[in-house]
């Protein structure tokens, strides 16, 4: 056979380069979009609210959704569409303020416990477990009764003071893991104080571990405010929030005005589900999971 000719088979196809995953892969895009739309709508509601949310038009009380009242009116004639966006500010503010309070307490308490000697750490943790054994709703009711009439600030403070323990236990575990690190020991040898070490070395390393719990605390605070208002011991009716709107549910059920419960409840559930989805994504490391919800 002539060596100048070489028989070859069919050329194997070149493997295509792996497709780079999109920025949205594994992220709860739908939940982020819905939550962002709710936040933007609540912050900018003054630009598109058709009516004053606090105006009581008794002539149109308990009116079903119509062209004039898109989401209907409540038992006092207030426009539910305007109330939802205006009241969302209050509910989300309570969630953010109470979470800031609980996170601050949890970081300080958990860091002190993690840096403390073994006997003091054990004592602090036993106190935390006793605090955890008391139903949080009972504590909220007791503290709110001690403070008097509920308001946005007082309710945020009460909810924040009763929801820090779970985050504190995680912070304590992370601090005990980090306190033997070389950069922490070096900072202590150079005279670094407690708050300097916490701010510069500890918090940047454990904050990502508690982000999931922080987001879930916002959700829990909004749910707590709604539960208290539903029970009649939350915000007063003149303070418009998603929870105070649901406090009219008994009258709505008796009169058959389903929109007074269903529409505000739908917004509340949507916000809480979105926060839960984002929190689960953060818990999985911010990149795991295949759901885009």
Coordinates of C-alpha atoms in Angstrom, one line a residue:
X1 CA 0.0 0.0 0.0
X2 CA 1.3 3.4 -0.9
X3 CA 2.5 5.1 2.3
X4 CA 1.7 8.5 0.8
X5 CA -2.0 7.9 1.4
X6 CA -3.3 7.3 5.0
X7 CA -6.8 6.1 5.6
X8 CA -8.5 8.0 8.4
X9 CA -11.9 7.6 9.9
X10 CA -14.5 10.3 10.3
X11 CA -13.2 13.2 12.3
X12 CA -14.6 13.2 15.8
X13 CA -16.6 16.3 16.6
X14 CA -14.9 18.8 18.8
X15 CA -16.5 19.0 22.2
X16 CA -18.3 22.3 22.6
X17 CA -17.1 24.5 25.4
X18 CA -19.2 24.2 28.6
X19 CA -21.9 26.8 28.7
X20 CA -21.4 29.4 31.4
X21 CA -24.3 29.4 33.8
X22 CA -26.4 32.6 33.8
X23 CA -26.3 35.0 36.7
X24 CA -29.8 33.9 37.7
X25 CA -28.9 30.2 38.0
X26 CA -29.9 28.9 41.4
X27 CA -31.2 32.2 42.6
X28 CA -34.8 32.9 43.7
X29 CA -35.3 35.4 40.9
X30 CA -39.1 35.4 41.2
X31 CA -39.0 35.9 44.9
X32 CA -36.5 38.7 44.7
X33 CA -38.5 40.4 41.9
X34 CA -41.8 40.2 43.8
X35 CA -40.2 41.4 47.1
X36 CA -38.4 44.2 45.3
X37 CA -41.7 45.3 43.7
X38 CA -43.5 45.2 47.1
X39 CA -40.7 47.3 48.7
X40 CA -40.7 49.8 45.8
X41 CA -44.4 50.1 45.9
X42 CA -44.6 50.7 49.6
X43 CA -41.8 53.3 49.5
X44 CA -43.2 55.2 46.5
X45 CA -46.9 54.7 47.2
X46 CA -47.5 58.4 47.5
X47 CA -47.0 58.7 43.7
X48 CA -49.9 56.4 42.7
X49 CA -52.3 56.0 45.7
X50 CA -55.7 57.0 44.3
X51 CA -57.2 57.9 47.7
X52 CA -56.2 58.9 51.3
X53 CA -55.7 55.6 53.1
X54 CA -56.9 57.1 56.4
X55 CA -60.1 58.7 55.1
X56 CA -63.2 57.0 56.4
X57 CA -66.0 57.2 53.8
X58 CA -68.8 55.5 55.6
X59 CA -71.1 55.9 52.6
X60 CA -68.9 53.4 50.8
X61 CA -68.2 51.0 53.7
X62 CA -67.6 47.3 52.9
X63 CA -67.9 47.9 49.2
X64 CA -66.6 45.2 46.9
X65 CA -63.8 45.7 44.4
X66 CA -64.9 48.1 41.6
X67 CA -63.6 50.6 39.1
X68 CA -63.5 53.3 41.8
X69 CA -62.2 51.1 44.6
X70 CA -59.8 48.5 43.0
X71 CA -59.5 46.3 46.1
X72 CA -62.8 47.4 47.7
X73 CA -63.2 49.2 51.0
X74 CA -63.1 48.0 54.7
X75 CA -65.8 48.3 57.3
X76 CA -65.0 52.0 57.8
X77 CA -65.0 52.9 54.1
X78 CA -61.2 53.2 53.7
X79 CA -59.7 52.3 50.4
X80 CA -57.9 48.9 50.7
X81 CA -55.7 49.5 47.7
X82 CA -54.2 52.6 49.3
X83 CA -54.1 51.0 52.7
X84 CA -52.1 48.0 51.5
X85 CA -49.2 50.1 50.1
X86 CA -49.3 52.6 52.9
X87 CA -49.6 49.9 55.6
X88 CA -46.8 47.9 54.0
X89 CA -44.4 50.7 55.1
X90 CA -45.4 50.1 58.8
X91 CA -45.2 46.3 58.6
X92 CA -41.9 46.3 56.8
X93 CA -40.5 49.0 59.2
X94 CA -41.5 46.9 62.2
X95 CA -39.8 43.9 60.6
X96 CA -36.6 45.8 59.9
X97 CA -36.4 47.6 63.2
X98 CA -37.1 44.6 65.4
X99 CA -34.5 42.6 63.4
X100 CA -31.9 45.3 63.9
X101 CA -32.6 45.2 67.7
X102 CA -32.5 41.4 67.9
X103 CA -29.4 41.1 65.7
X104 CA -27.5 43.7 67.7
X105 CA -28.4 41.9 71.0
X106 CA -27.5 38.5 69.5
X107 CA -24.1 39.6 68.2
X108 CA -23.1 41.2 71.5
X109 CA -24.4 38.4 73.7
X110 CA -23.0 35.6 71.4
X111 CA -19.6 37.3 71.1
X112 CA -19.3 37.8 74.9
X113 CA -20.4 34.2 75.5
X114 CA -17.9 32.9 72.9
X115 CA -15.0 34.9 74.2
X116 CA -15.8 34.2 77.9
X117 CA -14.2 31.5 80.1
X118 CA -15.9 28.1 80.1
X119 CA -17.8 28.6 83.3
X120 CA -19.3 32.0 82.2
X121 CA -20.0 30.6 78.8
X122 CA -22.0 27.7 80.3
X123 CA -23.9 30.1 82.6
X124 CA -24.9 32.4 79.7
X125 CA -26.0 29.5 77.5
X126 CA -28.1 28.0 80.3
X127 CA -29.8 31.4 80.7
X128 CA -30.4 31.4 76.9
X129 CA -32.0 28.0 77.0
X130 CA -34.3 29.1 79.8
X131 CA -35.3 32.1 77.8
X132 CA -35.9 29.9 74.8
X133 CA -38.2 27.6 76.8
X134 CA -40.7 30.5 77.3
X135 CA -43.2 30.9 74.4
X136 CA -42.2 34.0 72.5
X137 CA -45.8 35.1 72.0
X138 CA -46.3 35.1 75.7
X139 CA -43.2 37.2 76.3
X140 CA -44.3 39.7 73.6
X141 CA -47.7 40.1 75.2
X142 CA -46.2 40.5 78.7
X143 CA -43.7 43.1 77.6
X144 CA -46.2 45.0 75.5
X145 CA -48.6 45.1 78.4
X146 CA -45.8 46.5 80.6
X147 CA -45.0 49.2 78.0
X148 CA -48.6 50.2 77.6
X149 CA -50.3 51.2 74.3
X150 CA -48.7 49.5 71.3
X151 CA -46.9 51.7 68.7
X152 CA -44.5 51.0 65.9
X153 CA -41.4 51.7 68.0
X154 CA -42.6 49.9 71.1
X155 CA -43.8 46.8 69.2
X156 CA -40.5 46.7 67.3
X157 CA -38.6 46.8 70.5
X158 CA -40.7 44.1 72.2
X159 CA -40.4 41.8 69.2
X160 CA -36.6 42.4 68.9
X161 CA -36.1 41.7 72.6
X162 CA -37.8 38.3 72.3
X163 CA -36.2 37.0 69.1
X164 CA -32.4 37.2 69.5
X165 CA -31.6 33.9 71.1
X166 CA -31.3 31.7 68.0
X167 CA -29.0 34.1 66.3
X168 CA -26.9 34.4 69.5
X169 CA -26.3 30.7 69.7
X170 CA -25.0 30.6 66.1
X171 CA -22.8 33.7 66.8
X172 CA -21.4 32.0 69.9
X173 CA -20.5 28.9 68.0
X174 CA -18.7 30.9 65.3
X175 CA -16.8 33.1 67.8
X176 CA -15.6 30.0 69.7
X177 CA -14.3 28.7 66.3
X178 CA -12.6 32.0 65.4
X179 CA -11.2 33.1 68.7
X180 CA -8.1 30.9 68.4
X181 CA -7.2 32.3 64.9
X182 CA -3.8 33.9 64.5
X183 CA -5.2 37.3 63.5
X184 CA -7.5 37.4 66.5
X185 CA -4.6 36.5 68.9
X186 CA -2.4 39.0 67.2
X187 CA -5.0 41.7 67.6
X188 CA -5.4 40.9 71.3
X189 CA -1.6 40.9 71.8
X190 CA -1.4 44.3 70.2
X191 CA -3.9 45.7 72.6
X192 CA -7.1 45.5 70.5
X193 CA -10.2 45.9 72.5
X194 CA -13.4 43.8 72.5
X195 CA -15.3 46.0 70.1
X196 CA -12.3 46.4 67.8
X197 CA -11.8 42.6 67.5
X198 CA -15.6 42.2 67.0
X199 CA -15.8 44.8 64.3
X200 CA -12.6 44.1 62.4
X201 CA -12.1 40.3 62.8
X202 CA -15.1 38.4 64.1
X203 CA -18.2 40.0 62.5
X204 CA -16.9 39.9 58.9
X205 CA -16.3 36.2 59.3
X206 CA -19.6 35.1 61.0
X207 CA -22.0 37.6 59.5
X208 CA -22.5 35.4 56.4
X209 CA -23.5 32.5 58.6
X210 CA -26.3 34.4 60.3
X211 CA -27.7 36.2 57.2
X212 CA -30.3 33.4 56.7
X213 CA -31.5 33.9 60.3
X214 CA -31.6 37.7 59.9
X215 CA -33.8 37.5 56.9
X216 CA -36.1 34.9 58.6
X217 CA -36.3 37.2 61.6
X218 CA -37.7 40.0 59.4
X219 CA -40.4 37.5 58.3
X220 CA -41.1 36.4 61.8
X221 CA -41.4 39.9 63.1
X222 CA -44.0 40.8 60.4
X223 CA -45.9 37.6 61.2
X224 CA -45.8 38.5 65.0
X225 CA -47.1 42.0 64.4
X226 CA -49.9 40.5 62.2
X227 CA -50.7 37.9 64.8
X228 CA -50.9 40.4 67.7
X229 CA -53.1 42.8 65.6
X230 CA -55.4 39.8 64.7
X231 CA -55.7 39.1 68.4
X232 CA -56.6 42.7 69.1
X233 CA -53.5 43.5 71.1
X234 CA -51.3 44.9 68.4
X235 CA -51.3 48.2 66.6
X236 CA -54.5 50.3 67.0
X237 CA -56.8 50.6 64.1
X238 CA -55.8 54.2 63.3
X239 CA -52.2 52.9 62.6
X240 CA -52.5 51.3 59.2
X241 CA -50.5 48.1 58.7
X242 CA -51.1 44.7 57.2
X243 CA -51.7 43.3 60.6
X244 CA -54.2 46.0 61.7
X245 CA -56.1 45.5 58.5
X246 CA -56.5 41.8 59.4
X247 CA -57.8 42.8 62.8
X248 CA -61.1 43.6 61.1
X249 CA -61.4 39.9 59.9
X250 CA -64.2 39.1 62.4
X251 CA -66.5 41.8 61.1
X252 CA -65.5 40.9 57.6
X253 CA -66.5 37.3 58.0
X254 CA -69.8 38.2 59.6
X255 CA -70.6 40.5 56.7
X256 CA -69.3 38.3 53.9
X257 CA -66.7 40.9 52.8
X258 CA -64.0 38.5 51.7
X259 CA -61.8 41.1 50.1
X260 CA -61.1 42.7 53.5
X261 CA -59.3 39.5 54.5
X262 CA -58.2 37.9 51.3
X263 CA -56.4 40.8 49.6
X264 CA -54.3 42.1 52.6
X265 CA -53.6 38.5 53.6
X266 CA -52.5 37.6 50.1
X267 CA -49.9 40.5 50.2
X268 CA -48.7 39.4 53.6
X269 CA -48.3 35.8 52.6
X270 CA -46.6 36.7 49.4
X271 CA -44.0 38.9 51.2
X272 CA -43.4 36.1 53.8
X273 CA -43.0 33.4 51.2
X274 CA -40.5 35.6 49.2
X275 CA -38.5 36.2 52.4
X276 CA -38.5 32.5 53.2
X277 CA -37.3 31.6 49.7
X278 CA -34.5 34.2 49.9
X279 CA -33.6 33.0 53.3
X280 CA -33.4 29.4 52.2
X281 CA -31.1 30.4 49.3
X282 CA -28.8 32.3 51.7
X283 CA -28.8 29.3 54.0
X284 CA -27.6 27.1 51.2
X285 CA -24.6 29.4 50.6
X286 CA -26.2 31.8 48.1
X287 CA -25.3 29.5 45.1
X288 CA -26.8 26.1 45.8
X289 CA -30.3 24.9 44.9
X290 CA -32.0 24.7 41.6
X291 CA -35.3 26.5 42.3
X292 CA -35.8 29.9 40.8
X293 CA -38.8 30.6 43.0

